[in-house]
């Protein structure tokens, strides 16, 4: 299946489509972009999802995402391996380690950078993880920007019918993550042995399952690593490990209306995005302490 194809299920079938990521270059560092997708822009409030790595980091490679702006969303950085260093215009300076969560709410506007620490480049290693964006509800699109770091130990872990679950964000199976989210959503990680299974209640939520490694059966359909299965709204979704499986499941209530997405800006208003373009072009956003000299220019298109 090519990067821009999807498979649509027949009417009444739980799985709506399968998404195969497309490769994107982030300035010398390649990622697999899953969302937004041409036929499925969002899953619940999730409007963006990149899968980075696993790749080897060396003195000449690594993540170097220069300072850039956001509005109208929260970013979620979650690493399986390696380390990345976050700085933002609030003065936050925080390393992200495997199992920890960096949650940044842009709201009315923030600037941040993500870079591989110099000590990691010197000693080498791996980098592997997910970067996602969550569109804010209309009522919170202009909220004051925030940044929170949640240690690996603070992330809830529990078993559902004998299957281990790590709840990164939101609520699932009667448990709630400490991450400050603004939407009814869920984002959890599965590390299973072959044969383990659970059912994700549909309610009024959208649901997607993305195997990182291994094969899964999702609502009766085989899903290989690197493919996202998206279920129809309101359908319960049974997930079973066909092999040893590492996967994430995400979704939530559909957004309260359509969103415009242009570059790093997300908003329910085209005019708000145009204003953000002007503000970045004219360098009216605040600088990032400790990373003041560099920035990503506004794209031409």
GROMACS .gro file of C-alpha atoms in nm:
model
  301
    1UNK     CA    1   0.000   0.000   0.000
    2UNK     CA    2   0.144   0.340  -0.093
    3UNK     CA    3   0.164   0.634   0.142
    4UNK     CA    4  -0.155   0.804   0.020
    5UNK     CA    5  -0.386   0.503   0.003
    6UNK     CA    6  -0.647   0.384   0.247
    7UNK     CA    7  -0.887   0.093   0.262
    8UNK     CA    8  -1.247   0.174   0.337
    9UNK     CA    9  -1.463  -0.087   0.506
   10UNK     CA   10  -1.816  -0.161   0.389
   11UNK     CA   11  -2.108   0.008   0.561
   12UNK     CA   12  -2.160  -0.136   0.907
   13UNK     CA   13  -1.803  -0.258   0.939
   14UNK     CA   14  -1.619  -0.134   1.248
   15UNK     CA   15  -1.297  -0.031   1.071
   16UNK     CA   16  -1.351   0.281   0.861
   17UNK     CA   17  -1.007   0.289   0.697
   18UNK     CA   18  -0.640   0.196   0.725
   19UNK     CA   19  -0.375   0.467   0.707
   20UNK     CA   20  -0.019   0.405   0.592
   21UNK     CA   21   0.220   0.686   0.700
   22UNK     CA   22   0.395   0.911   0.449
   23UNK     CA   23   0.762   0.999   0.488
   24UNK     CA   24   0.842   1.361   0.578
   25UNK     CA   25   1.182   1.529   0.617
   26UNK     CA   26   1.216   1.759   0.919
   27UNK     CA   27   1.547   1.908   0.816
   28UNK     CA   28   1.769   1.602   0.791
   29UNK     CA   29   1.554   1.387   1.020
   30UNK     CA   30   1.290   1.171   0.853
   31UNK     CA   31   0.960   1.082   1.019
   32UNK     CA   32   0.650   0.885   0.922
   33UNK     CA   33   0.346   1.115   0.918
   34UNK     CA   34   0.018   0.944   1.004
   35UNK     CA   35  -0.213   1.241   1.071
   36UNK     CA   36  -0.345   1.456   0.918
   37UNK     CA   37  -0.452   1.223   0.638
   38UNK     CA   38  -0.631   1.327   0.320
   39UNK     CA   39  -0.944   1.123   0.401
   40UNK     CA   40  -0.921   1.148   0.779
   41UNK     CA   41  -0.796   1.478   0.915
   42UNK     CA   42  -0.856   1.399   1.282
   43UNK     CA   43  -0.923   1.111   1.522
   44UNK     CA   44  -1.104   1.256   1.820
   45UNK     CA   45  -0.906   1.573   1.901
   46UNK     CA   46  -0.583   1.430   1.754
   47UNK     CA   47  -0.499   1.635   1.447
   48UNK     CA   48  -0.135   1.539   1.393
   49UNK     CA   49   0.079   1.231   1.459
   50UNK     CA   50   0.441   1.165   1.359
   51UNK     CA   51   0.636   0.844   1.423
   52UNK     CA   52   1.009   0.915   1.452
   53UNK     CA   53   1.270   0.639   1.437
   54UNK     CA   54   1.404   0.413   1.553
   55UNK     CA   55   1.722   0.571   1.416
   56UNK     CA   56   2.080   0.594   1.535
   57UNK     CA   57   2.191   0.932   1.670
   58UNK     CA   58   2.551   1.038   1.608
   59UNK     CA   59   2.763   1.353   1.607
   60UNK     CA   60   2.623   1.440   1.263
   61UNK     CA   61   2.261   1.331   1.313
   62UNK     CA   62   1.973   1.380   1.551
   63UNK     CA   63   1.673   1.603   1.605
   64UNK     CA   64   1.720   1.973   1.534
   65UNK     CA   65   1.376   2.129   1.515
   66UNK     CA   66   1.454   2.501   1.534
   67UNK     CA   67   1.228   2.749   1.720
   68UNK     CA   68   0.884   2.766   1.558
   69UNK     CA   69   0.538   2.888   1.667
   70UNK     CA   70   0.208   2.717   1.748
   71UNK     CA   71  -0.147   2.833   1.822
   72UNK     CA   72  -0.469   2.650   1.907
   73UNK     CA   73  -0.328   2.311   2.007
   74UNK     CA   74  -0.140   2.103   2.261
   75UNK     CA   75   0.169   1.904   2.166
   76UNK     CA   76   0.248   1.564   2.318
   77UNK     CA   77   0.602   1.424   2.304
   78UNK     CA   78   0.642   1.059   2.403
   79UNK     CA   79   0.967   0.867   2.357
   80UNK     CA   80   1.025   0.492   2.356
   81UNK     CA   81   1.404   0.532   2.331
   82UNK     CA   82   1.651   0.819   2.345
   83UNK     CA   83   1.625   1.179   2.457
   84UNK     CA   84   1.514   1.517   2.322
   85UNK     CA   85   1.550   1.859   2.482
   86UNK     CA   86   1.255   2.098   2.481
   87UNK     CA   87   1.281   2.476   2.518
   88UNK     CA   88   0.996   2.724   2.482
   89UNK     CA   89   0.912   3.093   2.505
   90UNK     CA   90   0.778   3.047   2.859
   91UNK     CA   91   1.134   2.968   2.968
   92UNK     CA   92   1.077   2.592   2.998
   93UNK     CA   93   1.390   2.381   2.948
   94UNK     CA   94   1.317   2.011   2.985
   95UNK     CA   95   1.463   1.686   2.864
   96UNK     CA   96   1.219   1.418   2.757
   97UNK     CA   97   1.317   1.062   2.846
   98UNK     CA   98   1.156   0.727   2.761
   99UNK     CA   99   0.818   0.685   2.928
  100UNK     CA  100   0.786   1.051   3.033
  101UNK     CA  101   0.543   1.299   2.874
  102UNK     CA  102   0.607   1.656   2.766
  103UNK     CA  103   0.271   1.831   2.726
  104UNK     CA  104   0.275   2.185   2.585
  105UNK     CA  105  -0.042   2.387   2.534
  106UNK     CA  106   0.009   2.660   2.275
  107UNK     CA  107  -0.331   2.828   2.315
  108UNK     CA  108  -0.293   3.194   2.214
  109UNK     CA  109   0.066   3.137   2.102
  110UNK     CA  110   0.398   2.981   2.198
  111UNK     CA  111   0.737   2.919   2.038
  112UNK     CA  112   0.948   2.610   2.106
  113UNK     CA  113   1.239   2.402   1.983
  114UNK     CA  114   1.325   2.031   2.011
  115UNK     CA  115   1.687   1.920   1.983
  116UNK     CA  116   1.897   1.614   2.056
  117UNK     CA  117   2.123   1.701   2.354
  118UNK     CA  118   2.492   1.744   2.268
  119UNK     CA  119   2.598   1.476   2.518
  120UNK     CA  120   2.371   1.225   2.342
  121UNK     CA  121   2.525   1.312   2.004
  122UNK     CA  122   2.872   1.257   2.151
  123UNK     CA  123   2.802   0.913   2.295
  124UNK     CA  124   2.554   0.804   2.027
  125UNK     CA  125   2.240   0.603   2.075
  126UNK     CA  126   1.888   0.561   1.941
  127UNK     CA  127   1.588   0.792   1.911
  128UNK     CA  128   1.238   0.650   1.878
  129UNK     CA  129   0.905   0.805   1.967
  130UNK     CA  130   0.580   0.976   1.876
  131UNK     CA  131   0.493   1.344   1.842
  132UNK     CA  132   0.124   1.433   1.837
  133UNK     CA  133  -0.090   1.745   1.834
  134UNK     CA  134  -0.427   1.773   2.003
  135UNK     CA  135  -0.659   2.047   1.873
  136UNK     CA  136  -0.802   2.254   2.157
  137UNK     CA  137  -1.179   2.298   2.198
  138UNK     CA  138  -1.304   2.633   2.064
  139UNK     CA  139  -1.354   2.754   2.421
  140UNK     CA  140  -0.980   2.706   2.492
  141UNK     CA  141  -0.816   2.799   2.162
  142UNK     CA  142  -0.694   3.126   2.310
  143UNK     CA  143  -0.604   2.995   2.654
  144UNK     CA  144  -0.272   3.108   2.803
  145UNK     CA  145   0.021   2.888   2.692
  146UNK     CA  146   0.147   2.622   2.936
  147UNK     CA  147   0.410   2.353   2.960
  148UNK     CA  148   0.407   2.048   3.189
  149UNK     CA  149   0.650   1.759   3.226
  150UNK     CA  150   0.519   1.429   3.363
  151UNK     CA  151   0.775   1.173   3.476
  152UNK     CA  152   0.754   0.810   3.367
  153UNK     CA  153   0.661   0.711   3.723
  154UNK     CA  154   0.357   0.943   3.720
  155UNK     CA  155   0.196   0.770   3.420
  156UNK     CA  156  -0.077   0.525   3.534
  157UNK     CA  157  -0.027   0.155   3.456
  158UNK     CA  158  -0.294  -0.109   3.512
  159UNK     CA  159  -0.435  -0.432   3.371
  160UNK     CA  160  -0.763  -0.463   3.186
  161UNK     CA  161  -0.878  -0.826   3.181
  162UNK     CA  162  -0.515  -0.930   3.228
  163UNK     CA  163  -0.381  -0.705   2.950
  164UNK     CA  164  -0.138  -0.430   3.063
  165UNK     CA  165  -0.225  -0.070   2.974
  166UNK     CA  166  -0.018   0.247   3.015
  167UNK     CA  167  -0.249   0.549   3.011
  168UNK     CA  168  -0.060   0.848   2.872
  169UNK     CA  169  -0.339   1.106   2.841
  170UNK     CA  170  -0.711   1.123   2.915
  171UNK     CA  171  -0.944   0.858   3.052
  172UNK     CA  172  -0.984   0.488   2.975
  173UNK     CA  173  -1.123   0.183   3.157
  174UNK     CA  174  -1.211   0.388   3.465
  175UNK     CA  175  -0.862   0.539   3.501
  176UNK     CA  176  -0.745   0.896   3.443
  177UNK     CA  177  -0.401   1.028   3.347
  178UNK     CA  178  -0.261   1.325   3.543
  179UNK     CA  179  -0.187   1.510   3.216
  180UNK     CA  180  -0.387   1.833   3.192
  181UNK     CA  181  -0.605   1.774   2.886
  182UNK     CA  182  -0.889   1.996   2.765
  183UNK     CA  183  -1.090   1.733   2.573
  184UNK     CA  184  -1.262   1.401   2.635
  185UNK     CA  185  -0.984   1.185   2.493
  186UNK     CA  186  -0.763   0.882   2.547
  187UNK     CA  187  -0.408   0.790   2.449
  188UNK     CA  188  -0.259   0.469   2.585
  189UNK     CA  189   0.027   0.231   2.517
  190UNK     CA  190   0.015  -0.149   2.497
  191UNK     CA  191   0.310  -0.385   2.540
  192UNK     CA  192   0.161  -0.731   2.507
  193UNK     CA  193   0.246  -1.095   2.464
  194UNK     CA  194   0.080  -1.288   2.184
  195UNK     CA  195  -0.285  -1.360   2.259
  196UNK     CA  196  -0.353  -1.073   2.501
  197UNK     CA  197  -0.660  -0.869   2.417
  198UNK     CA  198  -0.907  -0.607   2.532
  199UNK     CA  199  -1.208  -0.417   2.400
  200UNK     CA  200  -1.207  -0.036   2.375
  201UNK     CA  201  -1.562   0.096   2.439
  202UNK     CA  202  -1.689   0.307   2.152
  203UNK     CA  203  -1.947   0.531   2.324
  204UNK     CA  204  -1.943   0.857   2.123
  205UNK     CA  205  -1.568   0.843   2.070
  206UNK     CA  206  -1.351   0.791   1.766
  207UNK     CA  207  -1.082   0.523   1.806
  208UNK     CA  208  -0.756   0.443   1.627
  209UNK     CA  209  -0.498   0.169   1.686
  210UNK     CA  210  -0.139   0.200   1.565
  211UNK     CA  211   0.103  -0.093   1.610
  212UNK     CA  212   0.462   0.021   1.663
  213UNK     CA  213   0.594  -0.334   1.629
  214UNK     CA  214   0.423  -0.669   1.587
  215UNK     CA  215   0.086  -0.757   1.437
  216UNK     CA  216  -0.261  -0.702   1.579
  217UNK     CA  217  -0.616  -0.800   1.503
  218UNK     CA  218  -0.833  -0.489   1.532
  219UNK     CA  219  -1.209  -0.543   1.513
  220UNK     CA  220  -1.142  -0.864   1.323
  221UNK     CA  221  -0.897  -0.714   1.073
  222UNK     CA  222  -0.523  -0.783   1.055
  223UNK     CA  223  -0.314  -0.469   1.117
  224UNK     CA  224   0.063  -0.473   1.067
  225UNK     CA  225   0.321  -0.251   1.234
  226UNK     CA  226   0.326   0.096   1.081
  227UNK     CA  227  -0.041   0.100   0.978
  228UNK     CA  228  -0.316   0.284   1.166
  229UNK     CA  229  -0.664   0.128   1.186
  230UNK     CA  230  -0.938   0.388   1.237
  231UNK     CA  231  -1.277   0.272   1.365
  232UNK     CA  232  -1.615   0.425   1.300
  233UNK     CA  233  -1.755   0.653   1.570
  234UNK     CA  234  -1.935   0.471   1.850
  235UNK     CA  235  -1.811   0.121   1.766
  236UNK     CA  236  -1.650  -0.097   2.033
  237UNK     CA  237  -1.306  -0.205   1.913
  238UNK     CA  238  -1.152  -0.537   2.012
  239UNK     CA  239  -0.771  -0.544   1.993
  240UNK     CA  240  -0.579  -0.872   2.004
  241UNK     CA  241  -0.204  -0.935   1.983
  242UNK     CA  242  -0.131  -1.179   1.697
  243UNK     CA  243   0.238  -1.164   1.792
  244UNK     CA  244   0.424  -0.989   2.071
  245UNK     CA  245   0.284  -0.639   2.025
  246UNK     CA  246   0.380  -0.280   2.097
  247UNK     CA  247   0.101  -0.039   2.002
  248UNK     CA  248  -0.073   0.285   2.091
  249UNK     CA  249  -0.447   0.350   2.092
  250UNK     CA  250  -0.585   0.703   2.070
  251UNK     CA  251  -0.901   0.899   2.009
  252UNK     CA  252  -1.186   1.067   2.186
  253UNK     CA  253  -1.496   1.273   2.120
  254UNK     CA  254  -1.499   1.432   1.773
  255UNK     CA  255  -1.393   1.796   1.756
  256UNK     CA  256  -1.655   2.066   1.811
  257UNK     CA  257  -1.640   2.176   1.449
  258UNK     CA  258  -1.385   2.179   1.164
  259UNK     CA  259  -1.031   2.307   1.207
  260UNK     CA  260  -0.800   2.491   0.976
  261UNK     CA  261  -0.442   2.363   0.983
  262UNK     CA  262  -0.166   2.558   0.815
  263UNK     CA  263   0.197   2.477   0.894
  264UNK     CA  264   0.215   2.478   1.277
  265UNK     CA  265  -0.107   2.670   1.329
  266UNK     CA  266  -0.444   2.513   1.417
  267UNK     CA  267  -0.763   2.714   1.458
  268UNK     CA  268  -1.137   2.715   1.396
  269UNK     CA  269  -1.083   3.057   1.232
  270UNK     CA  270  -0.904   3.127   0.901
  271UNK     CA  271  -0.860   3.486   1.012
  272UNK     CA  272  -0.681   3.375   1.329
  273UNK     CA  273  -0.435   3.172   1.125
  274UNK     CA  274  -0.371   3.469   0.895
  275UNK     CA  275  -0.298   3.683   1.201
  276UNK     CA  276  -0.056   3.419   1.334
  277UNK     CA  277   0.124   3.416   0.996
  278UNK     CA  278   0.168   3.793   1.010
  279UNK     CA  279   0.289   3.782   1.371
  280UNK     CA  280   0.552   3.517   1.293
  281UNK     CA  281   0.663   3.688   0.971
  282UNK     CA  282   0.709   4.016   1.158
  283UNK     CA  283   0.884   3.840   1.452
  284UNK     CA  284   0.618   3.941   1.704
  285UNK     CA  285   0.612   3.605   1.883
  286UNK     CA  286   0.833   3.585   2.196
  287UNK     CA  287   1.184   3.437   2.174
  288UNK     CA  288   1.293   3.104   2.324
  289UNK     CA  289   1.541   3.165   2.610
  290UNK     CA  290   1.857   2.965   2.541
  291UNK     CA  291   1.769   2.926   2.172
  292UNK     CA  292   1.718   3.289   2.066
  293UNK     CA  293   1.929   3.306   1.750
  294UNK     CA  294   1.773   3.037   1.533
  295UNK     CA  295   1.419   3.003   1.394
  296UNK     CA  296   1.221   2.845   1.112
  297UNK     CA  297   1.100   3.109   0.863
  298UNK     CA  298   0.736   3.124   0.763
  299UNK     CA  299   0.689   2.894   0.462
  300UNK     CA  300   0.604   3.050   0.126
  301UNK     CA  301   0.308   2.815   0.086
   0.00000   0.00000   0.00000
